[in-house]
PDB file of C-alpha atoms in Angstrom:
ATOM      1  CA  MET A  12      17.273  13.985 -89.114  1.00  0.00           C
ATOM      2  CA  MET A  13      13.812  12.523 -87.026  1.00  0.00           C
ATOM      3  CA  ALA A  14      12.743  13.686 -83.872  1.00  0.00           C
ATOM      4  CA  ILE A  15       8.980  13.249 -81.143  1.00  0.00           C
ATOM      5  CA  ASP A  16       6.322  15.643 -80.561  1.00  0.00           C
ATOM      6  CA  TRP A  17       4.616  14.334 -77.702  1.00  0.00           C
ATOM      7  CA  ALA A  18       1.736  15.191 -75.680  1.00  0.00           C
ATOM      8  CA  ALA A  19      -0.716  13.169 -72.390  1.00  0.00           C
ATOM      9  CA  PHE A  20      -3.517  13.334 -71.363  1.00  0.00           C
ATOM     10  CA  TYR A  21      -4.529  12.429 -67.647  1.00  0.00           C
ATOM     11  CA  ILE A  22      -7.897  11.302 -66.459  1.00  0.00           C
ATOM     12  CA  PRO A  23      -8.291   9.491 -62.935  1.00  0.00           C
ATOM     13  CA  HIS A  24     -10.199   7.240 -61.518  1.00  0.00           C
ATOM     14  CA  PRO A  25     -14.063   8.929 -60.708  1.00  0.00           C
ATOM     15  CA  ALA A  26     -13.276   7.509 -57.024  1.00  0.00           C
ATOM     16  CA  LYS A  27      -9.895   8.622 -57.246  1.00  0.00           C
ATOM     17  CA  ALA A  28     -10.431  11.925 -58.611  1.00  0.00           C
ATOM     18  CA  GLU A  29     -10.051  14.059 -56.019  1.00  0.00           C
ATOM     19  CA  LYS A  30      -6.216  13.099 -54.803  1.00  0.00           C
ATOM     20  CA  GLY A  31      -5.622  13.362 -58.802  1.00  0.00           C
ATOM     21  CA  GLY A  32      -5.791   9.972 -58.803  1.00  0.00           C
ATOM     22  CA  GLU A  33      -2.795   6.446 -58.373  1.00  0.00           C
ATOM     23  CA  ASP A  34      -0.750   7.058 -61.880  1.00  0.00           C
ATOM     24  CA  ALA A  35       1.850   9.233 -62.289  1.00  0.00           C
ATOM     25  CA  TYR A  36       3.985   9.509 -65.987  1.00  0.00           C
ATOM     26  CA  PHE A  37       5.624  12.596 -67.345  1.00  0.00           C
ATOM     27  CA  PHE A  38       8.026  13.015 -71.098  1.00  0.00           C
ATOM     28  CA  VAL A  39      10.884  15.326 -71.702  1.00  0.00           C
ATOM     29  CA  GLU A  40      11.831  16.877 -75.240  1.00  0.00           C
ATOM     30  CA  ASP A  41      15.089  18.547 -74.838  1.00  0.00           C
ATOM     31  CA  GLY A  42      17.390  18.577 -77.412  1.00  0.00           C
ATOM     32  CA  ASN A  43      18.604  15.756 -79.457  1.00  0.00           C
ATOM     33  CA  PHE A  44      16.839  13.992 -76.348  1.00  0.00           C
ATOM     34  CA  SER A  45      13.367  12.559 -75.613  1.00  0.00           C
ATOM     35  CA  PHE A  46      12.304  10.643 -73.089  1.00  0.00           C
ATOM     36  CA  ALA A  47       8.761  10.155 -72.061  1.00  0.00           C
ATOM     37  CA  ALA A  48       7.616   7.314 -69.573  1.00  0.00           C
ATOM     38  CA  VAL A  49       4.575   5.962 -66.740  1.00  0.00           C
ATOM     39  CA  PHE A  50       4.048   4.495 -63.740  1.00  0.00           C
ATOM     40  CA  ASP A  51       0.905   3.053 -62.558  1.00  0.00           C
ATOM     41  CA  GLY A  52       0.368   2.915 -58.569  1.00  0.00           C
ATOM     42  CA  VAL A  53      -1.221  -0.463 -58.021  1.00  0.00           C
ATOM     43  CA  GLY A  54      -4.502   1.145 -55.995  1.00  0.00           C
ATOM     44  CA  GLY A  55      -4.808  -2.978 -53.979  1.00  0.00           C
ATOM     45  CA  TRP A  56      -1.762  -0.687 -51.740  1.00  0.00           C
ATOM     46  CA  ALA A  57      -4.617   1.190 -50.879  1.00  0.00           C
ATOM     47  CA  ASP A  58      -6.125  -1.437 -48.608  1.00  0.00           C
ATOM     48  CA  GLN A  59      -3.897  -1.255 -46.555  1.00  0.00           C
ATOM     49  CA  GLY A  60      -4.025   2.060 -45.812  1.00  0.00           C
ATOM     50  CA  VAL A  61      -1.368   2.493 -48.350  1.00  0.00           C
ATOM     51  CA  ASP A  62      -1.289   5.689 -50.822  1.00  0.00           C
ATOM     52  CA  PRO A  63      -0.326   3.833 -54.870  1.00  0.00           C
ATOM     53  CA  LYS A  64      -0.281   7.597 -55.819  1.00  0.00           C
ATOM     54  CA  LEU A  65       3.145   8.354 -53.632  1.00  0.00           C
ATOM     55  CA  TRP A  66       4.913   4.796 -55.057  1.00  0.00           C
ATOM     56  CA  ALA A  67       4.221   6.481 -59.113  1.00  0.00           C
ATOM     57  CA  GLN A  68       5.236   9.452 -57.590  1.00  0.00           C
ATOM     58  CA  ALA A  69       8.716   9.357 -56.181  1.00  0.00           C
ATOM     59  CA  MET A  70       9.529   6.368 -59.420  1.00  0.00           C
ATOM     60  CA  ALA A  71       8.721   9.080 -62.101  1.00  0.00           C
ATOM     61  CA  HIS A  72      11.119  12.125 -60.003  1.00  0.00           C
ATOM     62  CA  HIS A  73      14.050   9.992 -59.404  1.00  0.00           C
ATOM     63  CA  THR A  74      13.126   8.453 -63.076  1.00  0.00           C
ATOM     64  CA  ARG A  75      13.506  12.178 -64.536  1.00  0.00           C
ATOM     65  CA  GLU A  76      17.003  12.133 -62.701  1.00  0.00           C
ATOM     66  CA  ALA A  77      18.114   9.305 -63.251  1.00  0.00           C
ATOM     67  CA  LEU A  78      18.195  10.231 -67.577  1.00  0.00           C
ATOM     68  CA  SER A  79      21.274  12.819 -67.094  1.00  0.00           C
ATOM     69  CA  ASP A  80      23.338   9.962 -65.231  1.00  0.00           C
ATOM     70  CA  SER A  81      22.214   6.769 -68.257  1.00  0.00           C
ATOM     71  CA  ASP A  82      20.838   6.033 -71.921  1.00  0.00           C
ATOM     72  CA  ASN A  83      20.003   2.712 -71.275  1.00  0.00           C
ATOM     73  CA  LEU A  84      16.819   2.621 -69.951  1.00  0.00           C
ATOM     74  CA  ILE A  85      16.998  -0.484 -67.979  1.00  0.00           C
ATOM     75  CA  THR A  86      20.388   1.522 -66.339  1.00  0.00           C
ATOM     76  CA  ILE A  87      17.806   3.723 -65.696  1.00  0.00           C
ATOM     77  CA  MET A  88      14.663   1.817 -64.199  1.00  0.00           C
ATOM     78  CA  ASP A  89      16.983   0.080 -61.638  1.00  0.00           C
ATOM     79  CA  GLN A  90      18.419   3.212 -60.568  1.00  0.00           C
ATOM     80  CA  ALA A  91      14.762   4.598 -60.148  1.00  0.00           C
ATOM     81  CA  TYR A  92      13.429   1.699 -58.115  1.00  0.00           C
ATOM     82  CA  GLN A  93      16.449   2.026 -55.672  1.00  0.00           C
ATOM     83  CA  GLU A  94      16.503   6.052 -54.964  1.00  0.00           C
ATOM     84  CA  THR A  95      12.673   4.766 -54.626  1.00  0.00           C
ATOM     85  CA  LEU A  96      13.469   1.852 -52.348  1.00  0.00           C
ATOM     86  CA  GLU A  97      15.346   4.064 -50.109  1.00  0.00           C
ATOM     87  CA  THR A  98      13.041   6.385 -49.584  1.00  0.00           C
ATOM     88  CA  GLY A  99      10.762   4.209 -47.311  1.00  0.00           C
ATOM     89  CA  ILE A 100       7.496   3.912 -48.802  1.00  0.00           C
ATOM     90  CA  GLU A 101       5.573   1.702 -49.612  1.00  0.00           C
ATOM     91  CA  GLY A 102       4.033   0.745 -51.956  1.00  0.00           C
ATOM     92  CA  SER A 103       3.855  -1.129 -56.274  1.00  0.00           C
ATOM     93  CA  CYS A 104       3.802  -0.055 -59.620  1.00  0.00           C
ATOM     94  CA  THR A 105       4.118  -0.801 -63.791  1.00  0.00           C
ATOM     95  CA  ALA A 106       6.787   1.160 -65.272  1.00  0.00           C
ATOM     96  CA  ILE A 107       6.719   2.045 -69.178  1.00  0.00           C
ATOM     97  CA  MET A 108       9.585   3.593 -71.145  1.00  0.00           C
ATOM     98  CA  ALA A 109      10.605   5.642 -74.609  1.00  0.00           C
ATOM     99  CA  SER A 110      13.634   7.051 -75.572  1.00  0.00           C
ATOM    100  CA  HIS A 111      14.603   8.467 -78.289  1.00  0.00           C
ATOM    101  CA  GLN A 112      18.270   9.950 -80.206  1.00  0.00           C
ATOM    102  CA  GLN A 113      17.368  11.584 -83.274  1.00  0.00           C
ATOM    103  CA  ASP A 114      17.500   8.554 -85.713  1.00  0.00           C
ATOM    104  CA  ASN A 115      15.486   5.955 -85.937  1.00  0.00           C
ATOM    105  CA  GLN A 116      15.088   3.761 -83.207  1.00  0.00           C
ATOM    106  CA  LEU A 117      12.907   4.173 -80.694  1.00  0.00           C
ATOM    107  CA  GLN A 118      14.541   2.401 -77.443  1.00  0.00           C
ATOM    108  CA  TYR A 119      11.585   1.195 -75.423  1.00  0.00           C
ATOM    109  CA  ALA A 120      11.421  -1.085 -71.452  1.00  0.00           C
ATOM    110  CA  ASN A 121       8.234  -2.373 -69.881  1.00  0.00           C
ATOM    111  CA  LEU A 122       7.016  -4.275 -66.773  1.00  0.00           C
ATOM    112  CA  GLY A 123       3.592  -5.010 -66.548  1.00  0.00           C
ATOM    113  CA  ASP A 124       0.511  -4.468 -67.896  1.00  0.00           C
ATOM    114  CA  SER A 125       1.187  -0.461 -69.196  1.00  0.00           C
ATOM    115  CA  GLY A 126       2.489  -0.229 -72.293  1.00  0.00           C
ATOM    116  CA  LEU A 127       3.521   1.303 -75.949  1.00  0.00           C
ATOM    117  CA  ALA A 128       2.280   1.095 -79.004  1.00  0.00           C
ATOM    118  CA  ILE A 129       3.030   2.057 -82.879  1.00  0.00           C
ATOM    119  CA  TYR A 130       0.438   3.210 -85.270  1.00  0.00           C
ATOM    120  CA  ARG A 131       1.448   3.215 -88.895  1.00  0.00           C
ATOM    121  CA  ASN A 132      -0.450   4.242 -92.413  1.00  0.00           C
ATOM    122  CA  GLY A 133      -3.783   3.137 -90.153  1.00  0.00           C
ATOM    123  CA  ARG A 134      -2.870  -0.116 -88.708  1.00  0.00           C
ATOM    124  CA  ILE A 135      -1.239  -1.378 -85.866  1.00  0.00           C
ATOM    125  CA  PHE A 136       2.970  -1.244 -86.118  1.00  0.00           C
ATOM    126  CA  PHE A 137       3.754  -2.217 -82.789  1.00  0.00           C
ATOM    127  CA  GLU A 138       3.132  -3.191 -79.536  1.00  0.00           C
ATOM    128  CA  THR A 139       4.828  -3.885 -76.133  1.00  0.00           C
ATOM    129  CA  ALA A 140       4.307  -7.348 -74.535  1.00  0.00           C
ATOM    130  CA  GLU A 141       1.666  -7.952 -71.334  1.00  0.00           C
ATOM    131  CA  GLN A 142       3.735  -9.893 -68.334  1.00  0.00           C
ATOM    132  CA  THR A 143       1.080 -10.702 -65.668  1.00  0.00           C
ATOM    133  CA  LEU A 144       1.604 -13.702 -63.420  1.00  0.00           C
ATOM    134  CA  GLY A 145      -2.094 -13.682 -64.169  1.00  0.00           C
ATOM    135  CA  PHE A 146      -5.314 -12.109 -64.462  1.00  0.00           C
ATOM    136  CA  ASN A 147      -5.410  -9.025 -63.821  1.00  0.00           C
ATOM    137  CA  TYR A 148      -1.742  -9.386 -61.656  1.00  0.00           C
ATOM    138  CA  PRO A 149       1.030  -7.607 -64.039  1.00  0.00           C
ATOM    139  CA  TYR A 150       4.845  -7.477 -63.046  1.00  0.00           C
ATOM    140  CA  GLN A 151       5.471  -5.003 -61.100  1.00  0.00           C
ATOM    141  CA  LEU A 152       8.220  -2.712 -59.666  1.00  0.00           C
ATOM    142  CA  SER A 153       7.990  -3.072 -55.691  1.00  0.00           C
ATOM    143  CA  SER A 154       8.700  -2.063 -52.289  1.00  0.00           C
ATOM    144  CA  ASP A 155       7.904  -5.634 -51.134  1.00  0.00           C
ATOM    145  CA  LEU A 156      10.646  -6.824 -54.118  1.00  0.00           C
ATOM    146  CA  ALA A 157       8.447  -8.379 -56.139  1.00  0.00           C
ATOM    147  CA  GLU A 158       9.405  -8.996 -60.061  1.00  0.00           C
ATOM    148  CA  MET A 159      12.738  -6.726 -60.878  1.00  0.00           C
ATOM    149  CA  PRO A 160      13.497  -3.779 -63.806  1.00  0.00           C
ATOM    150  CA  GLU A 161      15.939  -6.524 -65.206  1.00  0.00           C
ATOM    151  CA  ASP A 162      12.125  -8.463 -65.860  1.00  0.00           C
ATOM    152  CA  ALA A 163      11.719  -5.763 -67.799  1.00  0.00           C
ATOM    153  CA  ASP A 164      11.279  -6.468 -71.126  1.00  0.00           C
ATOM    154  CA  ARG A 165      12.681  -4.288 -73.927  1.00  0.00           C
ATOM    155  CA  GLY A 166      14.204  -3.525 -77.376  1.00  0.00           C
ATOM    156  CA  SER A 167      14.342  -1.314 -80.534  1.00  0.00           C
ATOM    157  CA  ILE A 168      11.932  -0.034 -82.668  1.00  0.00           C
ATOM    158  CA  PRO A 169      12.702   1.317 -86.551  1.00  0.00           C
ATOM    159  CA  ILE A 170      10.209   4.260 -86.223  1.00  0.00           C
ATOM    160  CA  LYS A 171       9.785   6.784 -89.398  1.00  0.00           C
ATOM    161  CA  THR A 172       8.338   9.571 -90.487  1.00  0.00           C
ATOM    162  CA  GLY A 173       4.418  10.138 -89.308  1.00  0.00           C
ATOM    163  CA  ASP A 174       3.911   7.188 -87.357  1.00  0.00           C
ATOM    164  CA  ILE A 175       2.279   7.495 -83.639  1.00  0.00           C
ATOM    165  CA  ILE A 176       2.814   6.378 -80.722  1.00  0.00           C
ATOM    166  CA  VAL A 177       0.867   5.791 -77.578  1.00  0.00           C
ATOM    167  CA  ILE A 178       2.457   4.683 -74.673  1.00  0.00           C
ATOM    168  CA  ALA A 179      -0.650   5.202 -71.118  1.00  0.00           C
ATOM    169  CA  SER A 180      -1.434   2.663 -68.595  1.00  0.00           C
ATOM    170  CA  ASP A 181      -4.435  -0.502 -68.893  1.00  0.00           C
ATOM    171  CA  GLY A 182      -6.582   2.048 -68.277  1.00  0.00           C
ATOM    172  CA  LEU A 183      -6.311   2.615 -71.695  1.00  0.00           C
ATOM    173  CA  TRP A 184      -5.205  -0.606 -73.298  1.00  0.00           C
ATOM    174  CA  ASP A 185      -8.479  -2.391 -71.556  1.00  0.00           C
ATOM    175  CA  ASN A 186     -10.862  -0.512 -72.433  1.00  0.00           C
ATOM    176  CA  LEU A 187     -10.114   0.275 -75.735  1.00  0.00           C
ATOM    177  CA  TYR A 188      -9.742  -2.002 -78.788  1.00  0.00           C
ATOM    178  CA  HIS A 189      -6.702  -1.112 -81.289  1.00  0.00           C
ATOM    179  CA  VAL A 190      -9.297  -0.785 -83.947  1.00  0.00           C
ATOM    180  CA  GLU A 191     -10.713   2.554 -82.468  1.00  0.00           C
ATOM    181  CA  ILE A 192      -7.917   4.145 -80.935  1.00  0.00           C
ATOM    182  CA  ASN A 193      -6.197   3.853 -84.875  1.00  0.00           C
ATOM    183  CA  LYS A 194     -10.067   5.435 -85.821  1.00  0.00           C
ATOM    184  CA  LEU A 195      -9.890   8.031 -82.939  1.00  0.00           C
ATOM    185  CA  LEU A 196      -6.007   9.073 -83.944  1.00  0.00           C
ATOM    186  CA  SER A 197      -7.398   9.500 -87.854  1.00  0.00           C
ATOM    187  CA  SER A 198      -9.761  12.296 -86.646  1.00  0.00           C
ATOM    188  CA  CYS A 199      -6.964  14.646 -85.174  1.00  0.00           C
ATOM    189  CA  VAL A 200      -4.639  17.101 -86.320  1.00  0.00           C
ATOM    190  CA  GLY A 201      -0.958  16.558 -83.038  1.00  0.00           C
ATOM    191  CA  ALA A 202      -0.733  14.885 -80.253  1.00  0.00           C
ATOM    192  CA  GLN A 203      -2.187  17.142 -78.152  1.00  0.00           C
ATOM    193  CA  GLU A 204      -5.542  16.838 -79.833  1.00  0.00           C
ATOM    194  CA  MET A 205      -4.539  12.837 -80.636  1.00  0.00           C
ATOM    195  CA  ALA A 206      -3.483  11.945 -76.366  1.00  0.00           C
ATOM    196  CA  GLN A 207      -7.126  14.125 -75.078  1.00  0.00           C
ATOM    197  CA  LYS A 208      -9.501  12.640 -77.358  1.00  0.00           C
ATOM    198  CA  LEU A 209      -7.867   9.140 -76.342  1.00  0.00           C
ATOM    199  CA  THR A 210      -8.189   8.773 -73.170  1.00  0.00           C
ATOM    200  CA  ILE A 211     -11.696  11.226 -72.762  1.00  0.00           C
ATOM    201  CA  ALA A 212     -12.707   7.540 -75.223  1.00  0.00           C
ATOM    202  CA  ALA A 213     -10.959   5.446 -72.974  1.00  0.00           C
ATOM    203  CA  TYR A 214     -12.289   7.205 -69.527  1.00  0.00           C
ATOM    204  CA  GLN A 215     -16.006   7.222 -71.878  1.00  0.00           C
ATOM    205  CA  ALA A 216     -15.288   3.055 -72.679  1.00  0.00           C
ATOM    206  CA  SER A 217     -14.299   2.646 -68.824  1.00  0.00           C
ATOM    207  CA  ASN A 218     -18.038   3.491 -67.366  1.00  0.00           C
ATOM    208  CA  ASP A 219     -19.836   1.826 -69.893  1.00  0.00           C
ATOM    209  CA  ASP A 220     -21.387  -1.304 -68.764  1.00  0.00           C
ATOM    210  CA  LYS A 221     -23.371  -2.143 -71.719  1.00  0.00           C
ATOM    211  CA  ARG A 222     -20.111  -2.489 -73.927  1.00  0.00           C
ATOM    212  CA  TRP A 223     -17.347  -5.240 -74.357  1.00  0.00           C
ATOM    213  CA  ALA A 224     -13.991  -3.703 -74.248  1.00  0.00           C
ATOM    214  CA  PRO A 225     -10.801  -6.217 -73.839  1.00  0.00           C
ATOM    215  CA  PHE A 226     -10.221  -6.269 -70.030  1.00  0.00           C
ATOM    216  CA  GLY A 227     -12.963  -8.984 -70.616  1.00  0.00           C
ATOM    217  CA  GLN A 228     -12.529 -10.504 -73.171  1.00  0.00           C
ATOM    218  CA  LYS A 229      -8.950 -11.058 -71.787  1.00  0.00           C
ATOM    219  CA  ALA A 230     -10.070 -12.278 -69.109  1.00  0.00           C
ATOM    220  CA  VAL A 231     -12.691 -15.194 -70.896  1.00  0.00           C
ATOM    221  CA  GLU A 232      -9.320 -16.505 -73.124  1.00  0.00           C
ATOM    222  CA  GLY A 233      -8.440 -16.752 -69.901  1.00  0.00           C
ATOM    223  CA  LEU A 234     -11.014 -18.743 -68.627  1.00  0.00           C
ATOM    224  CA  TYR A 235     -11.126 -21.659 -70.956  1.00  0.00           C
ATOM    225  CA  ALA A 236      -7.490 -21.533 -71.573  1.00  0.00           C
ATOM    226  CA  ASP A 237      -7.549 -22.336 -68.526  1.00  0.00           C
ATOM    227  CA  ARG A 238     -10.924 -25.362 -68.507  1.00  0.00           C
ATOM    228  CA  ASN A 239      -9.854 -28.815 -68.820  1.00  0.00           C
ATOM    229  CA  PRO A 240      -9.586 -29.740 -72.508  1.00  0.00           C
ATOM    230  CA  HIS A 241     -10.375 -33.666 -71.700  1.00  0.00           C
ATOM    231  CA  ASP A 242     -13.796 -32.035 -69.574  1.00  0.00           C
ATOM    232  CA  LEU A 243     -16.276 -32.339 -72.691  1.00  0.00           C
ATOM    233  CA  ASP A 244     -19.533 -31.323 -70.062  1.00  0.00           C
ATOM    234  CA  TRP A 245     -17.628 -28.614 -69.179  1.00  0.00           C
ATOM    235  CA  GLU A 246     -19.063 -25.590 -68.010  1.00  0.00           C
ATOM    236  CA  SER A 247     -18.379 -22.080 -66.509  1.00  0.00           C
ATOM    237  CA  GLU A 248     -19.996 -21.096 -63.204  1.00  0.00           C
ATOM    238  CA  THR A 249     -21.139 -18.062 -64.150  1.00  0.00           C
ATOM    239  CA  PRO A 250     -21.544 -17.515 -67.951  1.00  0.00           C
ATOM    240  CA  PRO A 251     -19.194 -15.141 -68.744  1.00  0.00           C
ATOM    241  CA  LEU A 252     -20.193 -12.796 -71.230  1.00  0.00           C
ATOM    242  CA  LYS A 253     -23.070 -10.891 -68.232  1.00  0.00           C
ATOM    243  CA  GLU A 254     -19.828 -11.656 -65.229  1.00  0.00           C
ATOM    244  CA  TRP A 255     -17.243  -8.845 -67.782  1.00  0.00           C
ATOM    245  CA  MET A 256     -19.555  -6.846 -69.531  1.00  0.00           C
ATOM    246  CA  GLY A 257     -19.252  -3.633 -69.531  1.00  0.00           C
ATOM    247  CA  GLY A 258     -15.308  -1.563 -69.801  1.00  0.00           C
ATOM    248  CA  LYS A 259     -13.125  -1.214 -66.338  1.00  0.00           C
ATOM    249  CA  PRO A 260     -12.770   2.060 -64.416  1.00  0.00           C
ATOM    250  CA  ASP A 261      -9.431   2.969 -64.069  1.00  0.00           C
ATOM    251  CA  ASP A 262      -6.672   6.020 -63.639  1.00  0.00           C
ATOM    252  CA  ILE A 263      -6.718   6.591 -67.087  1.00  0.00           C
ATOM    253  CA  PRO A 264      -3.660   8.633 -68.453  1.00  0.00           C
ATOM    254  CA  VAL A 265      -2.445   8.879 -72.373  1.00  0.00           C
ATOM    255  CA  ILE A 266       1.063  10.186 -73.884  1.00  0.00           C
ATOM    256  CA  VAL A 267       0.795  10.432 -77.882  1.00  0.00           C
ATOM    257  CA  GLY A 268       4.092  11.361 -79.827  1.00  0.00           C
ATOM    258  CA  THR A 269       4.351  12.330 -83.579  1.00  0.00           C
ATOM    259  CA  VAL A 270       7.617  11.821 -85.219  1.00  0.00           C
ATOM    260  CA  TYR A 271       8.407  13.705 -87.855  1.00  0.00           C
TER     261      TYR A 271
END
């Protein structure tokens, strides 16, 4: 019989700390069943006078309620989404969910650029793929009816004792590389210490304007991938290493599960 010990830690964006950030998350450990999820409120809504946190919180609340009605993650996500729409709240969020029921399979559903990764024996064993419409423009569940739950990437991953599962918003993945995460995990004992150290390290990296981070690397990769390959005189308008140097300040919720 296999189980997962979950723990979480959260540091909001410095500019949003007073209201507690704009993301929502939770995990459940209930006998033979466990579940974890992160909802990243899309900050652009603030420009329209809408608090992005309200939508993310509503999605988290209705997801927790939906757990009693189904064990299918897409069904759970869809039920939570429909009930959030019915509240009349405006906003949008990305969503990453994972569930486990004693066997050796971890179920996941991911919509957007939050994500889940599994580390095994000091290496990255599995990670979900980002879903984006363009650079820094993720799929999202929205009051404007953008993407839908059925658009989520989903699957089942075999897990074993000793695996470490990390579920987080892009606040983690945009600021720390897997090699950094692995080193931090190997220095910890227990899920709570792991979650706390990862979150703090990502926060420190997000405010470091002298480092090169995954967010900037994705921007540069997109820049060069989109260039005209036949234009041998092509050059970027702004030196990309200067434009994208530094971490990316963001809300940083991290959930860690240790498999035993």
